[in-house]
Coordinates of C-alpha atoms and ligand atoms in Angstrom, one line a residue:
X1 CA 0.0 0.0 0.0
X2 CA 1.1 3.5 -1.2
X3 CA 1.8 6.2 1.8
X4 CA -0.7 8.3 0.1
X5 CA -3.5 5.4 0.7
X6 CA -2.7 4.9 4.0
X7 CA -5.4 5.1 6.4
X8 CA -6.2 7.7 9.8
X9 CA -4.1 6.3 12.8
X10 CA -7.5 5.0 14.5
X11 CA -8.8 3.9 11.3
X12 CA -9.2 -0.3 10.5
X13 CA -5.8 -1.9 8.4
X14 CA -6.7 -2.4 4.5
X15 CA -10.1 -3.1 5.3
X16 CA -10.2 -5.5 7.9
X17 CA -11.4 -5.5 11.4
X18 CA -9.8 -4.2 14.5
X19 CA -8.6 -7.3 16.7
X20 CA -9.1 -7.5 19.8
X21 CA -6.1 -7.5 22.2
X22 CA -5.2 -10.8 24.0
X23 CA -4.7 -8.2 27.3
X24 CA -7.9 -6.3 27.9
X25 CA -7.6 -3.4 30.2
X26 CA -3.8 -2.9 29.9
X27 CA -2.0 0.5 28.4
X28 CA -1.3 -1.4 25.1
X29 CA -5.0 -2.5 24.3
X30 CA -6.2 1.4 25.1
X31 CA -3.6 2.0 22.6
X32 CA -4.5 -0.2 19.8
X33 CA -5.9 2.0 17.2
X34 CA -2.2 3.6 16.8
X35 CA -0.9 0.7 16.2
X36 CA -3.5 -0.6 13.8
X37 CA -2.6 2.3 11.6
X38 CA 1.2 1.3 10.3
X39 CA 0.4 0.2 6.5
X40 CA 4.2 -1.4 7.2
X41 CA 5.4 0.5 4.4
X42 CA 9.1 1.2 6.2
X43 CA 9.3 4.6 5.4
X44 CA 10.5 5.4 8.8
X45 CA 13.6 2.9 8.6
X46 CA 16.4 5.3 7.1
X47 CA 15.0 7.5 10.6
X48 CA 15.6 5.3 12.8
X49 CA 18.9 5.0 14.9
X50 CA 19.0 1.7 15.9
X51 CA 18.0 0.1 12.7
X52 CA 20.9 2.0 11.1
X53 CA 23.6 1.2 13.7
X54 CA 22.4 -2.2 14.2
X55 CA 20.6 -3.5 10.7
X56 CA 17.9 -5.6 12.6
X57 CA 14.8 -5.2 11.0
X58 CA 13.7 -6.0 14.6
X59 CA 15.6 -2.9 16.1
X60 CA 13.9 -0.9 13.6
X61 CA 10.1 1.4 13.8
X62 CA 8.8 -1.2 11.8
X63 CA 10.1 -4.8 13.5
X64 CA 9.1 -3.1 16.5
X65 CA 5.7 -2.4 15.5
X66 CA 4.8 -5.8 14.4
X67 CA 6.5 -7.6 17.7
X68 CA 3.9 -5.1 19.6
X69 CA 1.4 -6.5 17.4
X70 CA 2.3 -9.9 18.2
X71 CA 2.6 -8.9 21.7
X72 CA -1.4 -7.8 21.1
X73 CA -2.3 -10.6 19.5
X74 CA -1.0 -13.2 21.8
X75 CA 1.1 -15.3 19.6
X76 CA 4.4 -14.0 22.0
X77 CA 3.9 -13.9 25.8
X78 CA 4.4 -11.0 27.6
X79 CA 7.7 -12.1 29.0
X80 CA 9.2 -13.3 26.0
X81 CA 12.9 -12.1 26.3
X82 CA 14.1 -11.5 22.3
X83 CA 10.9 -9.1 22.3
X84 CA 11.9 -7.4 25.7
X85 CA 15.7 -6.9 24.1
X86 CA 14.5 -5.5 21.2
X87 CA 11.8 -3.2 22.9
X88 CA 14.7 -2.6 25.6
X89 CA 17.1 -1.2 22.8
X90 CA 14.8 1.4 21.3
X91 CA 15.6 4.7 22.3
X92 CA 12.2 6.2 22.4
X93 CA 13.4 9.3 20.1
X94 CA 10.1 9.2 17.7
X95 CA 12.4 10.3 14.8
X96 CA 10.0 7.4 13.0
X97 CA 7.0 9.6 14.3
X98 CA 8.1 12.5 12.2
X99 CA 9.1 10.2 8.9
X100 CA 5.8 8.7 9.0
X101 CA 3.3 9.3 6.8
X102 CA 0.3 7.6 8.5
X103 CA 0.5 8.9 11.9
X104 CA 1.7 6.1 14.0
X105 CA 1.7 7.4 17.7
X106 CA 4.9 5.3 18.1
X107 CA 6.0 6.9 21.6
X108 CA 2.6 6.3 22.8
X109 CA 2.6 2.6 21.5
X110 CA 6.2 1.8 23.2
X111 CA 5.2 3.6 26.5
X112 CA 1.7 1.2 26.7
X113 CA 3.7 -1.7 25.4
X114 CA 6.7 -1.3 28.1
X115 CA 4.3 -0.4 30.9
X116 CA 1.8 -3.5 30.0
X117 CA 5.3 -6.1 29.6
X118 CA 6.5 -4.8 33.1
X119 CA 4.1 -6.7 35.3
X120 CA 5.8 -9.7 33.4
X121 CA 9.0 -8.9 33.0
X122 CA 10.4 -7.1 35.7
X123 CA 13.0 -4.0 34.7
X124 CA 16.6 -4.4 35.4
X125 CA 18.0 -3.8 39.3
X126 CA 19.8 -1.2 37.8
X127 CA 16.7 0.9 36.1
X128 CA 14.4 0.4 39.5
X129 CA 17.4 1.6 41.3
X130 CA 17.5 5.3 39.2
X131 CA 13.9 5.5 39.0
X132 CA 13.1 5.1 42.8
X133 CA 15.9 7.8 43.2
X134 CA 14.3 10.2 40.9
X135 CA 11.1 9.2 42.4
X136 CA 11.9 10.8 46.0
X137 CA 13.2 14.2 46.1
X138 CA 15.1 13.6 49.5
X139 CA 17.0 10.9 48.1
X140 CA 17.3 12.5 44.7
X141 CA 19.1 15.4 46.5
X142 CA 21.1 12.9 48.2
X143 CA 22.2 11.6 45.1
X144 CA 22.8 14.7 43.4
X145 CA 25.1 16.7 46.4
X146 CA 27.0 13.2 46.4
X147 CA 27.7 13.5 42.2
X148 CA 28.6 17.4 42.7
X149 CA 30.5 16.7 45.6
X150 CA 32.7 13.8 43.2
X151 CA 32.2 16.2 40.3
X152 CA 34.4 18.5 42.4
X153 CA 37.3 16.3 43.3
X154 CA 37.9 16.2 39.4
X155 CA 38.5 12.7 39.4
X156 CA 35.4 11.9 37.0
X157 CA 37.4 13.3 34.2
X158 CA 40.3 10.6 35.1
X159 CA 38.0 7.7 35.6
X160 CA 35.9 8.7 32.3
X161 CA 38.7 6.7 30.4
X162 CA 37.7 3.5 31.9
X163 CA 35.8 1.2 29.8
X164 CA 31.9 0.6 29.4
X165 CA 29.6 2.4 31.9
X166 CA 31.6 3.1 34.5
X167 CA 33.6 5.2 32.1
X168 CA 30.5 6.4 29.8
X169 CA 28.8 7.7 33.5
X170 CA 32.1 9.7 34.9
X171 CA 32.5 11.2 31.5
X172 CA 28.8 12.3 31.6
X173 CA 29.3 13.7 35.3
X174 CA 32.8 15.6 34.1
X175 CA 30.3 17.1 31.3
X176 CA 27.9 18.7 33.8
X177 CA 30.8 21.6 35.3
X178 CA 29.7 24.8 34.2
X179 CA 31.5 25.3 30.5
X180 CA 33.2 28.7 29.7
X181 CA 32.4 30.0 26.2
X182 CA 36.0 30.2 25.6
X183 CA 37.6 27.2 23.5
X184 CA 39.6 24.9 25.7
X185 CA 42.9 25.5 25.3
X186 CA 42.6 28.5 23.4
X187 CA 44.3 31.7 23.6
X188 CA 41.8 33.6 22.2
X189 CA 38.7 34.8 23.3
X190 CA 35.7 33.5 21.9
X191 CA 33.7 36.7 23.5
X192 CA 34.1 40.3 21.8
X193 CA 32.7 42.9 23.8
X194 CA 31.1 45.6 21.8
X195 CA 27.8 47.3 21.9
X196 CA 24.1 46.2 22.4
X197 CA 23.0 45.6 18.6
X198 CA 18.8 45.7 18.1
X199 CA 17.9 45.6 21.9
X200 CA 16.2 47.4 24.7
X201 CA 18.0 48.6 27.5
X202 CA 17.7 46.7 30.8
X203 CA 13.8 46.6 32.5
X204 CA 12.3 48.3 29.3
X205 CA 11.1 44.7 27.7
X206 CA 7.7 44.8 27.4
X207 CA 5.8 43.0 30.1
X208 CA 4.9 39.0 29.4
X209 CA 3.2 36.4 30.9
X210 CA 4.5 35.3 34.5
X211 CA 6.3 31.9 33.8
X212 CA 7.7 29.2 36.7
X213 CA 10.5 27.3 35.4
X214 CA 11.0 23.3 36.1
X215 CA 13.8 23.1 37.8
X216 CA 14.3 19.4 36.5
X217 CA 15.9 16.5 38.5
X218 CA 19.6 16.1 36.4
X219 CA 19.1 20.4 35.6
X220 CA 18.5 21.1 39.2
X221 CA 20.4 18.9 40.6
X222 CA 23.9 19.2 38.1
X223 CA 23.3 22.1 35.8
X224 CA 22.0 24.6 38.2
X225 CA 23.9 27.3 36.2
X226 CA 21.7 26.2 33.2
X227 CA 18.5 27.1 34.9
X228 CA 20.1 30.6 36.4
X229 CA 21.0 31.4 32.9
X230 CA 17.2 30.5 31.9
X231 CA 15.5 32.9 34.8
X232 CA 17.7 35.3 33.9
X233 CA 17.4 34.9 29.9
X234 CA 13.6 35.0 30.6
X235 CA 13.5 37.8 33.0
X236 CA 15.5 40.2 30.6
X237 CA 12.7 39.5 27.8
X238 CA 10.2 40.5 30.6
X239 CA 8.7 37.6 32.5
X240 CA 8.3 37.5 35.9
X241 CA 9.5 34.3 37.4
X242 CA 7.3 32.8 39.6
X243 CA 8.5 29.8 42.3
X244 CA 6.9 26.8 42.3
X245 CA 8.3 24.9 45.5
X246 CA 6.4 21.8 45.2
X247 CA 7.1 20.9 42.0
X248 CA 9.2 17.4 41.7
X249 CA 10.5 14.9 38.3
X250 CA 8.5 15.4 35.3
X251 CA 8.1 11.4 35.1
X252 CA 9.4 11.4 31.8
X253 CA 12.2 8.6 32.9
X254 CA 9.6 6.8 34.9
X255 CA 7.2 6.6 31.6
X256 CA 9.4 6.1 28.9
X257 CA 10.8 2.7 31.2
X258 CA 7.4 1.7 31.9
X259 CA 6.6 2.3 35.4
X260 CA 3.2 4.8 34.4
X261 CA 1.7 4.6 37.7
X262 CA 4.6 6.2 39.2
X263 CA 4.8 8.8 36.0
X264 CA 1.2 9.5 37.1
X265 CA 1.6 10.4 40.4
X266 CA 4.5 12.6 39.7
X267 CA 2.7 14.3 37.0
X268 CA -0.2 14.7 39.2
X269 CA 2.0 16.0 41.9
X270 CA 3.0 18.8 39.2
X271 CA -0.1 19.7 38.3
X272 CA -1.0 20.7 41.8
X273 CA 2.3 22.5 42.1
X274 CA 2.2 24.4 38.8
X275 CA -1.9 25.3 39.2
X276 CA -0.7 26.4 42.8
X277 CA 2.0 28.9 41.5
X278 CA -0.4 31.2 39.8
X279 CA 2.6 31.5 37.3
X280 CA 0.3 31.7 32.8
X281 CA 3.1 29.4 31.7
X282 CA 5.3 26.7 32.4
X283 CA 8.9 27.4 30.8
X284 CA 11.1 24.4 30.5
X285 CA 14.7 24.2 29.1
X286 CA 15.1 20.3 29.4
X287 CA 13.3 18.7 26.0
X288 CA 12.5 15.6 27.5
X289 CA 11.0 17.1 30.7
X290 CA 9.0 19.7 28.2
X291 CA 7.5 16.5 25.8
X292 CA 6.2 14.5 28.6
X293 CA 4.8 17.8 30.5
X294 CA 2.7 18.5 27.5
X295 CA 1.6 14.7 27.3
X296 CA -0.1 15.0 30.5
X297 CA -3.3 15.0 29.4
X298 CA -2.7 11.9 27.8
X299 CA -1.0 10.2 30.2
X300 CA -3.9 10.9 32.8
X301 CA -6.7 10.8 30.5
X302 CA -8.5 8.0 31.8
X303 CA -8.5 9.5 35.2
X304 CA -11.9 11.9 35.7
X305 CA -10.4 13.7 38.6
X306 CA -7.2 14.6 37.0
X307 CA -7.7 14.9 33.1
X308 CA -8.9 18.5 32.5
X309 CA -6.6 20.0 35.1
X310 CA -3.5 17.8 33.1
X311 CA -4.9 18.6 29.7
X312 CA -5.0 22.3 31.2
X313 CA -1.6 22.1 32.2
X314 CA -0.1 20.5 29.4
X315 CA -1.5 23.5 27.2
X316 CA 0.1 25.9 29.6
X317 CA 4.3 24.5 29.2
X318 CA 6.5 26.0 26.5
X319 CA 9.9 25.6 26.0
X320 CA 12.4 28.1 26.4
X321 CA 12.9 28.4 23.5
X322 CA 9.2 28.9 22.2
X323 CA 9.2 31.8 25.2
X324 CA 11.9 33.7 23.5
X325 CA 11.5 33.4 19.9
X326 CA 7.5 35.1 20.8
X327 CA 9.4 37.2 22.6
X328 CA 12.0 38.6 19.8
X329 CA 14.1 37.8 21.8
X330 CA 15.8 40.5 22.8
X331 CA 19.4 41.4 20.8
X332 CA 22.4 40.7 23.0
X333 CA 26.0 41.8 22.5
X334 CA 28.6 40.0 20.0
X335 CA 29.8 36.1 20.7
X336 CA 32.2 35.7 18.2
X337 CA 31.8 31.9 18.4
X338 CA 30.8 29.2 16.1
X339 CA 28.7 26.6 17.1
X340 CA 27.2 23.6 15.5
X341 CA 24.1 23.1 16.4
X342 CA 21.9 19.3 17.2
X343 CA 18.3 19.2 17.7
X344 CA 17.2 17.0 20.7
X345 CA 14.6 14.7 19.5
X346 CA 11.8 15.5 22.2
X347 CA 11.8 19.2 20.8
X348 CA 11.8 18.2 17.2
X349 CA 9.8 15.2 17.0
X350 CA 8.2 15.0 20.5
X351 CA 7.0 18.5 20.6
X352 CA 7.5 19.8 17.0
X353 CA 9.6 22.6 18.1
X354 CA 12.1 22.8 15.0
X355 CA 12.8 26.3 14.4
X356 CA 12.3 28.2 17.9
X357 CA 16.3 27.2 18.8
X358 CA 17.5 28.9 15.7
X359 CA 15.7 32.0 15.9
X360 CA 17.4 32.3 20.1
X361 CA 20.3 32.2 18.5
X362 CA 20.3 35.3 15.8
X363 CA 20.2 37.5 18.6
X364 CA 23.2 36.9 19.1
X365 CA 25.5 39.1 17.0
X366 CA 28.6 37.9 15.2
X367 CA 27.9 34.1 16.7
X368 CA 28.0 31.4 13.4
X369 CA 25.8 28.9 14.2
X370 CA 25.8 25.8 11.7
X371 CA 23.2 23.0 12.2
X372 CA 24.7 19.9 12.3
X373 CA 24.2 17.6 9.2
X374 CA 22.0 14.7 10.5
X375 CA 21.0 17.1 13.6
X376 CA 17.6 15.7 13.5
X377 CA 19.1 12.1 14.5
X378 CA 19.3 11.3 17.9
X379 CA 22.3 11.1 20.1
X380 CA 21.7 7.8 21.6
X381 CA 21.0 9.4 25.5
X382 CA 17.7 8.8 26.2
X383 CA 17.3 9.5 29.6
X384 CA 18.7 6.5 31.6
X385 CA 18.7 4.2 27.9
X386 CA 22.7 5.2 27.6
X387 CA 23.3 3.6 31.3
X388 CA 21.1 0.3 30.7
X389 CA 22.1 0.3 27.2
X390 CA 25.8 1.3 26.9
X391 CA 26.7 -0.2 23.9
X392 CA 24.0 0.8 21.6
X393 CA 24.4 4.3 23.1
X394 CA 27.8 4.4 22.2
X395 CA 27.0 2.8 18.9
X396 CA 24.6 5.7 18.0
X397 CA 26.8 8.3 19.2
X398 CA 29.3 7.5 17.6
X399 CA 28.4 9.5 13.9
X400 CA 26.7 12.4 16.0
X401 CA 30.5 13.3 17.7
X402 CA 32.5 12.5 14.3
X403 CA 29.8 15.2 12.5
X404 CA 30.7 17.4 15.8
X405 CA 34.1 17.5 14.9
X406 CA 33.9 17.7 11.7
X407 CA 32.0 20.6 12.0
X408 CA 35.0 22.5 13.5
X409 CA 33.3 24.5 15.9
X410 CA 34.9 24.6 19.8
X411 CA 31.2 24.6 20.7
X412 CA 28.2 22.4 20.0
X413 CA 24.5 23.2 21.6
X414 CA 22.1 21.4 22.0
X415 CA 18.4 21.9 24.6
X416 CA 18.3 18.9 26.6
X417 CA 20.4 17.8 29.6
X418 CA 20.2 14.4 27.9
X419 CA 22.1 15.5 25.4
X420 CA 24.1 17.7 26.8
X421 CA 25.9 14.9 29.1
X422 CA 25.7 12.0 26.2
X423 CA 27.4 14.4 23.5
X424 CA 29.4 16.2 26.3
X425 CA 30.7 13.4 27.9
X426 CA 31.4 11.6 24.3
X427 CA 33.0 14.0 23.1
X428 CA 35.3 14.6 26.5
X429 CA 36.4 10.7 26.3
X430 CA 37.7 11.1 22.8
X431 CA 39.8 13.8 23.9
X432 CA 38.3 16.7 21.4
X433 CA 38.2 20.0 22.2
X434 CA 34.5 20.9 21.6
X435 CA 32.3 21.4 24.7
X436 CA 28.8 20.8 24.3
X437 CA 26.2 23.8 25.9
X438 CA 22.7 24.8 26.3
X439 CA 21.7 27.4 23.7
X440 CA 20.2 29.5 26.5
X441 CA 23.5 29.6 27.9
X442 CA 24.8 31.8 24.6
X443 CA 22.1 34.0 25.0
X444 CA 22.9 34.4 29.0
X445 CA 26.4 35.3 27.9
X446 CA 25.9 37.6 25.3
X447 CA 23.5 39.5 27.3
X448 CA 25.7 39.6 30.3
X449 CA 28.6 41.0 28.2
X450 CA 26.5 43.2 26.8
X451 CA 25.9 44.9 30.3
X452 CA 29.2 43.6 32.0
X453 CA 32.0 44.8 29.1
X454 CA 34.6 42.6 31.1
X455 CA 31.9 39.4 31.1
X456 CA 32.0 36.7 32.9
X457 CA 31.4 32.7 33.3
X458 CA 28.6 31.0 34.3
X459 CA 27.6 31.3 37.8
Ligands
SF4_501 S1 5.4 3.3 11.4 FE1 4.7 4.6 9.7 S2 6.5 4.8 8.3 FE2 6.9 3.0 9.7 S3 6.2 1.2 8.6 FE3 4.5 1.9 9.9 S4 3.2 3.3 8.6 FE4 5.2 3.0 7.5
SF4_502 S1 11.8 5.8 18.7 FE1 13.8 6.1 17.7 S2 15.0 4.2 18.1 FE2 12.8 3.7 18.6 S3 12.0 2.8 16.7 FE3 11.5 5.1 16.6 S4 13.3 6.0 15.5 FE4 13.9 3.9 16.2

């Protein structure tokens, strides 16, 4: 069947009745009509990043999509292992989402089919480990003044050599210091002071809607200069940033491995926290955290107590970079910097947000920033994936850091703290001297030369 006859996503296959699902009342039968609507015509393949590292038509949109069917159906049990591997190893990027042409919900269908194979297979020690540590923010703080507190000793960047995951997880923890704009090793400046170019002066943006940021479990907890920079950035383009104290972890890891009922609760705990801030919007500079906040409503739509207030919320998150490019933004001084530029895959194909992250960046005078050539193919992060999943983590990476140095620039930015620590902590272990950085953090500096001649790091 041609793409162009393919059918609505909760529309019958070529004619033929829905069948039912051998597991009534679990997250995959609710999401049957998605997966119904794949006319298997393998469009998405070339899209997929695990198909092309590992050419396994079962480690592919496609394979993956017919052993969910079979999952359905009942000819495979629920525990069948060669299924769970190759469910494990997909990375949950919905690049095939985008390359689709008949609207297969493919990061809805994963999530249902994880979260129904979970009361069957149990998860890996290691993944219940993480997520019960994201799950409670005491122990998540723990956790996170204990990785600042090794991050400091600068050993991580010794032990980052080692092999496998000890080494992938120290290299990612070494990526988190704060990164000065200034090429490693170089001996000249990458900042130029100079005057403000198409700006306002300082407290004359015009007023916008009050905004609470997510703080973010790994941005709260190891990139706190990341979210300064975003209050800041968002402040000087004239929100008002509003607290919101009770706010805890987006769920996003928790869904995307399967555990929904714990992805539930902490979405439900967020609503609360977010309605009781009295903040318009929600701004949010992690992509991941930002796709799965806007997929509230689905993930608590079968829930009458908490569906409008989640669909409500959903409609009220933006990412930071949405906020400033309806903004202007606002002109900063020069960076004389180039910078290659990768799209995280929860803002491009997750939450559609292609060209907000470009426009941020031509505020920036006399900054060169070059998209990277397959920037809209993921990194192989994937929340915890890269930890469970080392080597097909490192396999994917490994063409998105030889494009990164082949681009030439000392910097490369990308929105997602995912991202940021796969692709910074890569790139670290092979030695290059590119540092990986949040685009708002460009924007931060330019802004705070512009207003600080002598500049300054992050703080
Ligand atoms: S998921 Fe979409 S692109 Fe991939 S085989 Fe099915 S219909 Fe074709
Ligand atoms: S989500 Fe990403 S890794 Fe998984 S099947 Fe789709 S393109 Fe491949």
């Amino acid at each position: 069947m041609s793409a162009g006859t393919s059918p609505g996503p909760a529309a019958p296959v070529h004619g033929r009745a829905r069948a039912a699902c051998a597991h009534p009342g679990t997250p995959l039968a609710a999401e049957l009509p998605g997966l119904d609507a794949c006319v298997h015509c393998g469009f998405c393949l070339p899209a997929c990043p695990t198909y092309l590292a590992l050419e396994d038509e079962n480690d592919s949109p496609r394979g993956r999509l017919v052993l969910m069917r079979a999952l359905a159906d009942g000819a495979v049990a629920l525990d069948d292992a060669a299924v769970g591997t190759h469910l494990d190893r997909c990375l949950g990027c919905r690049g095939c989402e985008t390359a689709c042409p008949s609207g297969v919900p493919y990061g809805r269908l994963l999530e249902a089919t994880r979260a129904t194979m979970a009361g069957a297979r149990p998860r890996p020690l290691v993944a219940r480990a993480m997520l019960a540590v994201f799950a409670r923010p005491s122990v998540l703080a723990l956790a996170m003044a204990v990785a600042r507190a090794w991050r400091g000793t600068g050993l991580p960047s010794v032990l980052a050599r080692l092999p496998g995951r000890i080494g992938l997880a120290h290299a990612m923890l070494a990526s988190t210091a704060p990164v000065s704009l200034r090429p490693r090793g170089g001996a000249a400046s990458a900042v130029a002071a100079g005057p403000a170019t198409g700006g306002l002066p300082t407290g004359a943006a015009p007023r916008r809607e009050p905004v609470a940021l997510l703080e973010g479990c790994v941005m709260h907890g190891l990139l706190g200069h990341v979210n300064r920079a975003t209050s800041r950035v968002l402040a000087h383009n004239g929100h008002v940033i509003v607290a919101a104290p009770a706010q805890r972890c987006c769920g996003a890891l928790h869904a995307h491995a399967g555990d929904r009922e714990q992805a539930r609760a902490l979405a439900r705990s967020n609503i609360a926290a977010f309605e009781a801030c009295g903040a318009a919007l929600v701004a949010v500079n992690s992509a991941g955290c930002g796709a799965m906040m806007k997929e509230y409503g689905h993930l608590l739509a079968d829930d009458p107590a908490w569906r409008d207030r989640a669909t409500a919320l959903a409609a009220r998150v933006r990412d930071v970079s949405e906020l400033l490019a309806a903004a202007g933004p606002r002109g900063g001084a020069p960076v004389a910097v180039r910078v290659a530029v990768d799209h995280p895959c929860h803002l491009q194909h997750a939450q559609r947000v292609v060209r907000e992250p470009a426009a941020v960046l031509t505020a920036i005078p006399a900054l060169e920033a070059t998209p990277l050539p397959d920037a809209d193919q993921c990194c192989g992060s994937a929340g915890i994936f890269n930890l469970l999943e080392p080597g097909v983590a490192l396999a994917v990476l490994a063409p998105k850091l030889a494009q990164v140095e082949a681009a030439g620039a000392p910097l490369v930015a990308t929105g997602n703290p995912g991202c940021l620590l796969h692709i910074g902590g890569g790139l670290a272990r092979r030695g290059a001297a590119v540092r990986a950085v949040h685009p708002v953090m460009l924007l931060d500096e330019s802004y705070r030369e512009q207003y600080s001649p002598s500049g300054g790091g992050p703080s």
